[in-house]
XYZ file of C-alpha atoms in Angstrom:
685
model
C 98.109 20.449 123.453
C 95.832 18.300 121.187
C 92.805 16.503 123.028
C 91.323 13.120 121.994
C 87.629 12.825 121.751
C 84.851 10.232 120.673
C 81.857 10.895 118.671
C 78.974 8.230 118.048
C 76.790 9.204 115.346
C 73.143 7.254 115.567
C 71.144 6.670 112.339
C 68.132 4.380 113.634
C 64.888 4.184 112.037
C 61.910 2.017 113.213
C 59.663 1.011 110.597
C 55.907 1.270 111.330
C 55.834 -2.504 110.112
C 57.805 -3.222 113.059
C 55.224 -2.242 115.571
C 52.419 -4.600 115.234
C 54.123 -7.863 115.135
C 53.581 -10.973 117.512
C 56.908 -10.272 119.841
C 58.864 -12.115 122.472
C 60.557 -10.119 125.094
C 63.944 -10.512 126.407
C 65.540 -8.579 129.484
C 68.387 -9.916 131.454
C 67.080 -7.911 134.395
C 63.753 -9.190 134.188
C 62.132 -10.802 137.412
C 58.773 -12.513 136.196
C 57.861 -15.943 134.494
C 60.762 -16.001 132.263
C 58.446 -17.035 129.419
C 58.768 -13.945 127.085
C 55.153 -13.024 127.088
C 55.740 -9.425 128.379
C 58.465 -7.411 129.359
C 57.366 -8.261 132.961
C 57.791 -11.826 132.214
C 60.978 -11.635 129.669
C 63.225 -14.241 128.838
C 66.578 -13.568 130.876
C 68.402 -15.631 127.938
C 68.365 -14.382 124.492
C 69.279 -18.118 123.356
C 66.227 -19.442 124.815
C 64.027 -16.667 123.257
C 65.376 -17.488 119.629
C 65.042 -21.126 120.474
C 61.226 -20.508 120.991
C 60.899 -18.161 117.950
C 62.794 -20.544 115.821
C 59.803 -23.295 116.492
C 56.971 -20.814 116.287
C 56.091 -19.195 113.174
C 53.749 -16.991 114.909
C 56.346 -15.310 116.367
C 57.699 -12.508 114.157
C 59.735 -10.208 116.319
C 62.397 -10.995 119.128
C 62.661 -7.493 121.373
C 65.800 -7.487 123.624
C 66.460 -4.952 126.169
C 69.840 -3.288 126.684
C 72.342 -5.526 128.648
C 75.368 -8.212 127.554
C 74.094 -11.373 126.501
C 75.994 -14.563 125.804
C 74.786 -17.470 123.581
C 75.021 -19.788 126.690
C 73.241 -17.549 128.714
C 76.158 -16.269 130.781
C 79.806 -15.962 130.301
C 80.737 -19.075 132.393
C 79.321 -21.511 129.413
C 81.216 -24.002 127.554
C 80.714 -25.216 123.898
C 82.151 -23.029 121.410
C 79.450 -24.017 118.817
C 76.926 -21.980 121.018
C 75.287 -19.209 118.894
C 72.607 -16.836 118.736
C 70.701 -18.749 116.107
C 68.383 -17.719 113.358
C 66.873 -20.820 111.520
C 63.529 -19.824 110.088
C 62.311 -16.873 107.869
C 60.249 -13.673 108.655
C 61.865 -13.037 112.132
C 63.009 -9.859 113.312
C 65.794 -9.554 115.894
C 65.702 -5.783 117.484
C 67.997 -4.399 120.161
C 67.730 -1.208 121.832
C 64.856 -1.480 124.231
C 65.329 -0.014 127.960
C 65.167 -2.362 130.673
C 61.523 -3.217 131.556
C 60.338 -2.018 128.114
C 59.853 1.337 126.619
C 60.609 3.451 123.733
C 63.336 1.806 121.765
C 66.588 3.497 121.618
C 69.847 1.963 120.434
C 71.788 4.971 121.056
C 71.261 4.907 125.018
C 70.175 1.429 125.460
C 73.262 -0.555 124.417
C 72.632 -4.231 123.560
C 75.631 -6.277 123.197
C 75.685 -10.042 121.892
C 79.083 -11.422 123.403
C 80.852 -14.351 122.224
C 83.410 -14.276 125.245
C 81.608 -17.433 126.939
C 84.591 -19.077 128.745
C 87.357 -17.513 130.220
C 86.863 -13.649 130.478
C 89.378 -12.048 128.063
C 90.766 -15.407 126.598
C 89.238 -15.932 123.130
C 90.468 -19.387 122.731
C 87.333 -20.611 124.277
C 84.978 -17.964 122.829
C 82.102 -18.988 120.546
C 82.926 -19.609 116.631
C 80.047 -17.185 115.724
C 77.984 -14.765 117.920
C 75.160 -14.661 115.318
C 74.359 -17.689 113.224
C 71.627 -17.322 110.463
C 71.721 -20.596 108.614
C 69.375 -23.380 107.495
C 66.422 -20.893 106.923
C 63.072 -22.759 106.307
C 59.859 -21.365 105.166
C 58.684 -19.371 101.973
C 60.067 -16.390 100.498
C 60.459 -13.887 103.191
C 63.030 -11.619 105.312
C 65.209 -12.093 108.142
C 66.434 -8.458 109.976
C 68.763 -8.052 112.851
C 68.839 -4.756 113.652
C 70.270 -2.565 116.486
C 73.198 -4.751 118.339
C 76.772 -4.807 119.135
C 78.201 -7.984 117.957
C 81.885 -8.677 119.465
C 84.157 -11.487 120.602
C 83.460 -14.342 118.096
C 86.307 -16.449 117.285
C 86.052 -18.689 114.085
C 89.199 -20.029 114.631
C 88.770 -23.594 113.757
C 89.172 -25.262 110.256
C 89.419 -22.268 108.122
C 88.166 -24.454 105.076
C 85.059 -25.335 107.090
C 82.191 -22.970 108.762
C 83.883 -22.980 112.218
C 86.708 -20.862 110.484
C 84.360 -18.195 109.391
C 81.980 -15.641 110.421
C 83.357 -14.581 113.816
C 80.598 -12.323 114.466
C 77.819 -13.079 111.928
C 77.906 -16.152 109.780
C 75.196 -16.105 107.014
C 74.211 -18.771 104.652
C 71.205 -18.354 102.509
C 69.354 -19.642 99.520
C 67.972 -17.195 96.898
C 64.577 -17.122 98.239
C 65.542 -15.454 101.669
C 66.825 -11.947 102.153
C 68.765 -11.110 105.211
C 69.079 -7.460 106.451
C 71.461 -6.329 109.003
C 70.998 -3.019 109.928
C 72.511 -0.298 112.660
C 74.902 -2.877 114.316
C 78.430 -2.560 115.445
C 80.613 -5.385 114.605
C 84.071 -5.407 116.357
C 86.873 -7.353 118.075
C 85.808 -10.501 116.073
C 88.056 -13.097 114.721
C 87.890 -15.618 111.625
C 89.961 -17.314 109.184
C 87.532 -15.629 106.551
C 85.416 -12.606 107.246
C 86.317 -11.812 110.889
C 83.337 -9.479 111.124
C 80.737 -11.317 108.853
C 80.725 -13.998 106.402
C 78.054 -14.525 103.869
C 77.813 -17.316 101.335
C 75.433 -18.329 98.866
C 74.757 -21.780 96.903
C 77.841 -22.601 94.770
C 77.442 -23.329 90.960
C 76.390 -19.909 89.667
C 78.787 -17.446 88.114
C 78.691 -14.286 89.546
C 75.032 -14.774 91.025
C 72.843 -11.807 91.558
C 70.551 -13.694 93.680
C 71.129 -14.082 97.654
C 71.055 -10.547 98.014
C 71.151 -9.563 101.515
C 71.745 -6.034 102.798
C 74.025 -4.353 105.419
C 73.286 -1.052 106.083
C 74.225 1.562 108.658
C 76.883 -0.720 110.344
C 80.382 -0.178 111.670
C 83.091 -2.676 111.327
C 85.876 -2.170 113.834
C 88.922 -3.626 114.892
C 87.928 -7.091 113.372
C 90.671 -9.579 112.185
C 90.998 -12.319 109.506
C 93.648 -14.817 109.316
C 93.439 -15.265 105.499
C 90.687 -12.956 103.719
C 88.389 -10.386 105.007
C 89.210 -8.767 108.342
C 85.709 -7.040 108.363
C 83.680 -9.046 105.961
C 83.824 -11.674 103.414
C 81.274 -12.944 100.592
C 81.164 -16.177 98.537
C 78.861 -16.839 95.715
C 76.360 -14.168 96.612
C 75.159 -10.800 95.670
C 75.280 -8.669 99.089
C 74.676 -4.847 99.284
C 76.629 -2.606 101.949
C 75.061 0.994 102.195
C 76.462 3.405 104.559
C 78.504 1.394 106.251
C 82.031 1.984 107.848
C 85.119 -0.671 107.754
C 87.737 1.009 110.389
C 90.916 -0.372 111.583
C 90.382 -4.311 110.268
C 93.199 -6.420 109.526
C 94.172 -9.534 107.655
C 97.388 -11.241 109.228
C 100.537 -12.850 107.691
C 99.649 -16.359 107.924
C 101.278 -19.731 107.268
C 98.397 -20.987 105.083
C 98.851 -19.088 101.684
C 98.010 -15.853 100.050
C 95.819 -13.549 101.997
C 94.011 -9.954 101.669
C 91.102 -7.538 101.917
C 91.963 -6.037 105.288
C 88.575 -4.723 105.543
C 86.405 -6.763 102.789
C 86.961 -9.725 100.191
C 84.832 -11.264 97.673
C 84.865 -13.960 95.420
C 82.415 -14.957 92.584
C 80.223 -12.290 93.884
C 78.359 -9.393 92.327
C 78.381 -6.686 95.598
C 77.576 -3.433 95.768
C 79.246 -0.692 97.966
C 77.145 2.522 98.305
C 78.141 5.605 100.417
C 80.472 3.467 102.377
C 84.054 4.484 104.364
C 86.619 2.121 104.206
C 89.697 3.433 106.315
C 92.770 2.375 108.252
C 92.509 -1.256 107.293
C 95.317 -3.530 106.771
C 96.299 -6.351 104.602
C 99.378 -7.823 106.296
C 101.677 -9.928 104.002
C 98.555 -9.543 101.465
C 96.943 -7.582 98.764
C 93.864 -5.159 98.783
C 94.086 -3.141 101.988
C 90.784 -2.151 101.814
C 89.060 -4.267 99.218
C 90.083 -7.818 97.781
C 87.872 -8.790 94.944
C 88.612 -12.122 92.716
C 86.263 -12.932 89.830
C 83.549 -10.405 90.861
C 81.313 -7.760 89.393
C 81.802 -4.983 91.879
C 79.863 -1.766 91.921
C 81.165 1.101 94.199
C 79.462 4.311 94.667
C 80.151 7.278 96.748
C 82.587 5.707 98.879
C 85.756 6.948 100.400
C 89.022 4.604 100.792
C 91.183 6.393 102.981
C 94.769 5.470 104.726
C 94.583 1.752 103.779
C 97.750 -0.477 103.332
C 98.649 -3.356 101.461
C 102.219 -4.729 103.126
C 104.650 -6.774 101.751
C 105.555 -10.366 103.199
C 106.918 -13.578 102.209
C 103.974 -14.312 100.459
C 102.755 -11.145 99.029
C 104.177 -8.411 97.249
C 101.538 -5.994 99.008
C 99.718 -4.860 95.783
C 96.251 -2.777 95.803
C 96.438 -0.275 98.880
C 92.949 0.363 98.749
C 91.541 -2.312 95.993
C 92.896 -5.461 94.818
C 90.913 -6.857 92.078
C 91.968 -10.097 90.258
C 90.508 -12.587 87.695
C 93.115 -15.687 87.619
C 90.044 -18.015 86.460
C 90.026 -17.981 82.549
C 89.817 -21.467 82.015
C 86.728 -21.897 84.080
C 84.838 -18.707 83.102
C 86.178 -17.439 79.947
C 88.635 -14.583 79.520
C 88.623 -11.458 81.683
C 84.538 -11.611 83.020
C 85.325 -9.292 85.861
C 84.053 -5.880 85.134
C 84.102 -3.279 88.131
C 82.220 0.002 88.006
C 83.918 2.802 90.591
C 81.865 6.247 90.813
C 81.863 9.282 92.739
C 84.561 7.706 95.069
C 87.583 9.081 96.591
C 91.011 7.348 97.077
C 93.086 9.303 99.890
C 96.377 8.370 101.166
C 96.293 4.521 100.559
C 99.609 2.996 100.437
C 100.929 -0.366 98.734
C 104.217 -1.767 99.269
C 104.060 -3.464 95.685
C 101.867 -1.856 92.895
C 98.763 -0.026 92.784
C 98.346 2.622 95.639
C 94.889 2.858 95.023
C 93.957 0.000 92.363
C 95.502 -2.952 91.327
C 94.079 -4.676 88.323
C 95.357 -8.229 87.369
C 93.677 -9.860 84.509
C 90.549 -7.909 85.225
C 88.345 -5.017 83.984
C 87.251 -1.826 85.771
C 85.894 1.593 84.823
C 86.361 4.695 87.055
C 84.351 7.816 86.754
C 84.101 11.154 88.640
C 86.790 9.699 91.109
C 89.658 11.398 92.826
C 92.967 9.790 93.383
C 94.700 11.816 95.997
C 98.295 11.107 97.485
C 98.226 7.492 97.221
C 101.726 5.624 97.214
C 103.063 2.836 95.356
C 106.448 1.071 94.133
C 104.770 1.262 90.569
C 101.301 2.801 89.820
C 101.247 4.996 92.671
C 97.379 5.634 92.023
C 96.668 2.781 89.570
C 98.526 -0.243 88.310
C 97.002 -2.772 85.248
C 98.663 -6.136 84.733
C 97.376 -8.634 82.044
C 98.710 -10.508 79.084
C 95.850 -9.358 76.871
C 92.211 -7.900 76.596
C 91.777 -6.768 79.858
C 91.910 -2.822 80.851
C 90.778 -0.135 82.958
C 89.059 3.239 81.644
C 89.623 6.408 83.856
C 86.937 9.173 82.803
C 86.458 12.654 84.384
C 88.662 11.834 87.448
C 91.575 13.958 88.805
C 94.784 12.127 89.765
C 96.776 14.567 92.098
C 100.046 14.366 94.150
C 100.534 10.584 94.189
C 103.864 9.384 95.027
C 106.355 6.551 93.632
C 109.626 6.470 95.356
C 111.513 5.241 92.027
C 111.531 7.375 89.083
C 110.236 4.413 86.864
C 107.244 3.666 89.073
C 104.520 5.759 87.335
C 101.567 7.421 88.634
C 99.369 5.186 86.259
C 101.289 2.097 84.966
C 100.365 -0.504 82.881
C 102.072 -3.871 81.958
C 101.217 -6.371 79.465
C 100.683 -6.923 75.760
C 97.371 -5.976 74.517
C 96.134 -4.415 77.746
C 95.038 -0.944 78.287
C 94.246 1.805 80.469
C 92.634 4.595 78.824
C 92.022 8.024 80.325
C 89.240 10.396 79.144
C 88.241 13.872 80.509
C 90.693 13.565 83.107
C 93.156 15.477 84.930
C 96.555 14.088 85.885
C 98.843 16.265 87.736
C 101.470 16.943 90.530
C 102.677 13.578 91.044
C 106.259 12.707 91.369
C 106.366 10.493 88.474
C 104.863 10.280 84.988
C 102.533 7.710 83.338
C 104.345 4.296 82.839
C 103.228 2.025 79.869
C 104.335 -1.210 78.528
C 103.869 -1.139 75.707
C 103.266 2.628 75.533
C 100.467 2.274 72.968
C 98.437 0.830 75.766
C 97.531 3.909 77.690
C 95.866 6.258 75.257
C 94.674 9.585 76.469
C 92.207 12.095 75.262
C 90.296 15.387 76.215
C 92.835 15.259 79.181
C 95.394 17.432 80.914
C 98.361 15.185 81.599
C 101.599 17.027 83.144
C 104.589 15.838 81.493
C 102.880 14.898 78.204
C 103.153 16.999 75.115
C 100.448 15.317 73.125
C 97.837 18.165 72.191
C 95.938 15.629 69.685
C 92.729 13.805 70.530
C 91.500 17.050 72.492
C 94.154 16.887 75.063
C 95.445 20.181 76.497
C 99.083 21.454 76.613
C 100.579 21.687 80.220
C 103.002 24.379 79.142
C 102.497 27.546 81.332
C 100.617 25.867 84.053
C 102.379 26.017 87.441
C 103.882 22.714 88.740
C 101.590 22.425 91.727
C 98.451 23.249 89.389
C 97.213 26.445 91.452
C 95.659 27.881 88.013
C 93.550 24.664 87.405
C 92.133 23.895 91.222
C 90.374 26.279 93.574
C 92.394 25.667 96.717
C 95.085 23.192 96.966
C 96.202 23.944 100.302
C 92.813 23.034 101.719
C 92.379 19.806 99.625
C 90.140 21.478 97.558
C 90.482 20.041 93.913
C 87.127 22.113 92.421
C 87.802 24.031 89.596
C 89.376 27.677 89.569
C 87.262 30.413 88.021
C 89.493 30.491 85.156
C 90.747 26.962 84.658
C 91.777 25.953 81.625
C 90.224 22.598 81.910
C 86.369 24.384 81.923
C 84.658 23.143 78.980
C 87.304 21.075 77.247
C 86.188 17.645 77.958
C 84.283 15.606 75.403
C 80.471 14.818 76.378
C 80.624 11.728 74.101
C 83.047 10.115 76.451
C 80.884 10.404 79.462
C 78.264 7.762 79.553
C 75.805 9.436 82.061
C 73.439 6.263 82.246
C 76.369 4.458 83.957
C 78.078 7.330 85.873
C 75.234 9.476 86.455
C 74.333 13.162 85.896
C 76.440 14.654 88.792
C 80.154 15.332 89.563
C 81.906 14.214 92.669
C 80.393 17.086 94.789
C 76.693 16.282 93.446
C 76.761 19.108 90.905
C 75.014 18.887 87.369
C 78.072 17.333 85.327
C 76.944 19.111 82.239
C 76.715 22.829 82.688
C 78.700 24.783 80.006
C 79.337 24.414 76.236
C 81.152 21.186 77.088
C 81.663 18.924 80.075
C 84.745 19.754 82.152
C 87.858 17.918 82.696
C 88.758 16.143 85.978
C 86.293 15.039 88.990
C 84.400 18.342 89.512
C 82.540 20.681 87.159
C 82.908 24.648 87.569
C 79.610 25.776 88.974
C 80.274 29.458 90.442
C 79.634 31.381 86.897
C 76.604 29.880 86.202
C 75.190 30.355 89.610
C 72.142 32.791 90.088
C 73.812 33.535 93.432
C 77.390 35.178 93.449
C 79.076 34.335 96.604
C 81.611 36.615 98.364
C 83.423 35.012 101.690
C 82.408 31.917 103.161
C 83.601 30.453 106.500
C 82.798 28.038 109.001
C 83.792 28.091 112.321
C 83.790 25.776 115.520
C 83.913 27.304 119.074
C 83.586 25.261 122.093
C 80.116 23.854 121.420
C 79.049 26.167 118.579
C 79.157 25.974 114.900
C 79.048 29.488 112.925
C 78.801 29.721 109.453
C 79.064 33.375 107.933
C 78.770 34.120 104.295
C 78.247 37.129 101.767
C 76.448 37.300 98.561
C 77.748 39.747 96.179
C 74.501 39.399 93.992
C 71.481 37.481 94.128
C 68.826 36.577 91.456
C 65.514 34.869 91.904
C 66.894 33.498 95.398
C 64.698 31.724 97.780
C 66.764 30.254 100.503
C 69.886 28.583 101.337
C 71.036 25.139 102.761
C 73.890 24.386 105.043
C 75.390 21.327 104.281
C 78.315 19.480 105.843
C 80.236 16.391 104.831
C 83.457 14.496 105.877
C 84.843 13.578 102.280
C 83.610 16.599 100.389
C 81.448 14.227 98.479
C 78.259 13.239 100.455
C 76.691 16.109 102.124
C 73.948 16.522 104.961
C 71.686 19.199 105.504
C 72.165 21.066 108.898
C 70.214 23.839 108.527
C 68.065 26.228 106.121
C 68.165 30.134 105.792
C 65.765 32.279 104.128
C 67.071 34.810 101.764
C 67.422 38.344 103.116
C 66.024 39.894 99.606
C 62.117 40.403 99.580
C 61.824 39.280 96.009
C 65.021 37.088 95.612
C 66.796 39.726 93.833
C 69.638 41.978 95.122
C 72.460 43.859 93.252
C 74.167 44.908 96.382
C 76.200 42.617 99.256
C 74.375 40.899 101.756
C 75.870 39.268 104.779
C 74.644 35.937 106.625
C 75.532 34.252 109.665
C 74.123 31.268 111.037
C 75.075 29.263 114.363
C 74.337 25.835 115.563
C 74.616 24.430 119.122
C 75.943 21.846 120.775
C 72.429 19.670 121.074
C 71.198 20.735 117.684
C 74.415 19.604 115.881
C 74.635 16.260 117.434
C 71.251 15.600 115.974
C 71.711 17.183 112.687
C 74.939 15.537 111.934
C 73.777 11.900 112.828
C 71.982 11.443 109.533
C 75.452 11.566 107.505
C 76.306 8.424 105.914
C 79.421 6.757 106.983
C 81.586 8.791 109.321
C 81.307 12.274 110.584
C 83.871 13.626 112.804
C 83.311 16.691 114.888
C 84.643 18.476 117.923
C 82.225 19.213 120.159
C 84.075 19.791 123.340
C 83.013 16.828 125.432
C 84.937 14.033 126.812
C 84.652 10.495 125.600
C 82.118 8.151 127.090
C 83.197 5.498 129.677
C 83.051 1.646 128.931
C 79.718 0.358 129.020
C 80.736 -3.206 127.648
C 83.642 -5.439 127.867
C 86.514 -4.163 125.419
C 84.349 -1.757 123.656
C 84.167 2.017 124.892
C 80.625 3.308 124.839
C 79.218 1.484 121.788
C 76.004 2.988 120.072
C 74.071 1.851 117.018
C 76.411 4.110 114.708
C 77.867 4.667 111.621
C 81.412 5.768 112.772
C 83.561 5.266 116.079
C 86.496 7.072 115.304
C 89.229 9.247 117.371
C 90.264 12.453 116.365
C 92.363 15.546 117.400
C 91.661 19.319 117.338
C 93.823 22.186 117.996
C 93.056 25.930 117.802
C 92.822 27.726 114.454
C 93.657 24.731 112.411
C 91.174 22.554 109.755
C 88.776 20.499 111.721
C 90.259 16.864 110.999
C 90.798 13.353 112.863
C 93.968 11.869 113.586
C 94.039 10.316 110.194
C 93.505 13.631 108.274
C 89.906 12.994 107.475
C 88.736 16.724 107.176
C 85.156 18.290 107.550
C 83.723 20.239 104.770
C 80.994 22.639 104.464
C 79.199 24.041 101.775
C 75.921 26.072 100.985
C 73.499 25.342 98.647
C 71.389 27.809 97.067
C 67.913 27.459 96.029
C 66.035 29.784 93.857
C 62.181 30.479 93.785
C 61.891 27.475 90.934
C 63.328 24.823 93.091
C 66.712 24.656 91.036
C 69.699 24.009 93.459
C 73.306 25.297 92.953
C 76.243 24.854 95.369
C 79.130 26.873 96.520
C 82.444 25.395 96.829
C 83.274 23.506 99.633
C 85.260 24.640 102.424
C 86.655 23.139 105.764
C 85.653 23.808 108.997
C 88.040 25.482 111.410
C 88.516 24.977 115.294
C 89.202 28.201 117.235
């Protein structure tokens, strides 16, 4: 019998700069003078405190104790325009304090900003926006919102205006003011655009680089948009999302027009997504199950797109299971200005009813490097689909495309349609997909220094697939465990071309963080083969969870100049967090005999150590989910993940959506150089 668990992981850092500011205090349980001068005399209403702070530039902080706060003061209020408003610069809104004051801890002191101001459970009378940051006055400075659960906003009025955008947060800014949203959970919000958050800058500039707000360590979950951006929508700005999780957001089939971006939508923006997880999101009758971007320059680094869906309907083919990127505006901006860069990113089990299981590009450019396209599905281009008339294209470098599926034989794993367009493949592996490459015209998809199953072209440095098993078992380390690092004697080792890899753009590391250049030439595919170059030669490596204890065992066959080992873990095999350090057993760092190591991490220690992993970390610790603390949201914390998962004995540890837990050993020599073992999966017993 499988059990269901919830794990909420905290990443909350309180800078020293927040400690000495002039503050107002808010506590729903306070019994004093209600003037905000101290915790004893704290405001009971956060809206009252913000009104006072907006009018007084000497106030630089509003500190809020745990509790449930409504923009109208209580949940019997009226007036859907009611919101928690910030209208001036240099103001920090901080949640997570205990009742009566004390040490701030957003993990235990849940502070909820709730838009359910009218009839409980009836969202038709909810606030349009829970938090409203707009019309900021004052010089160049910053606004910070940190440590809150933001829920039940309903921007359901005119979708062409502000009251139809940003149910959780509506943020309008000019280029001189930076807004940071940190350590927040945005859940159960609704809008026409940007169910969780809507951000916009001043119109006019083409793909502006100003208006650069930061959203970090936030969870967007169960938000809905009627048209675009279930979790987030951005227009005319340059936001950065760092270590955020977008889970189970959606856009709806609507009666207005085209829709998309189950998790995120951008238009005329230059956004970046760093170490984010975008999973289980849906564009219903729309494009871009995870991300919909139009006329934007997007940078994606270290992200995971998993199990996102673009569904077909009366208005859409359902293109771009993970990402839909389009640039229709050549008459206004010139031909194909969009140039997206995607590095060190995984696309796993995304699905498009139409084209492009992982990526769909329409009249736009993109580069993808150190990426893994795994088990994605679409009618055409089960991994990637490119369509344009001329001049636009995609370049895929040092990536692995494996196990993707198109139901029709003509579907293609990588497909390209349109005269003069291109989809180029360099230093990559395309293997064990149920269909081959489809290009119209065929000349538009050249590949070089690559291994492509079903292709006999051995010119331009390409390898012949002859003699390699269909499942690629001689190429990869452990396919059964979804380990696509290279086997010890893989035929693709040192067979790439260094000149085709742009380290300045793509970085000096592979998807696992290992150095990209290690042998006589760069390897093909996503991962560089590392074992042969390591001063420590590993034997067996295992990681087992037994009740409340994680035990890691490994053996070294030999050690040279070794100092210590770092035990690291990850949910996606790309972003690892150090759990512990174990010193070498050798007195001088050298050993020619096998040595055995073992290290155990108990429940409490594991919880603390895993908390710093960006995005989501799912770990069975053997305790039941937390009870409900706020209406409609079970046990919300300032977290980077809130997901349900299952564990059974003797199977790889993973969540209900097949997110696995990986572990590796980093070996550090006495000169400080670090090398890595292969990643393995944690098993529960």
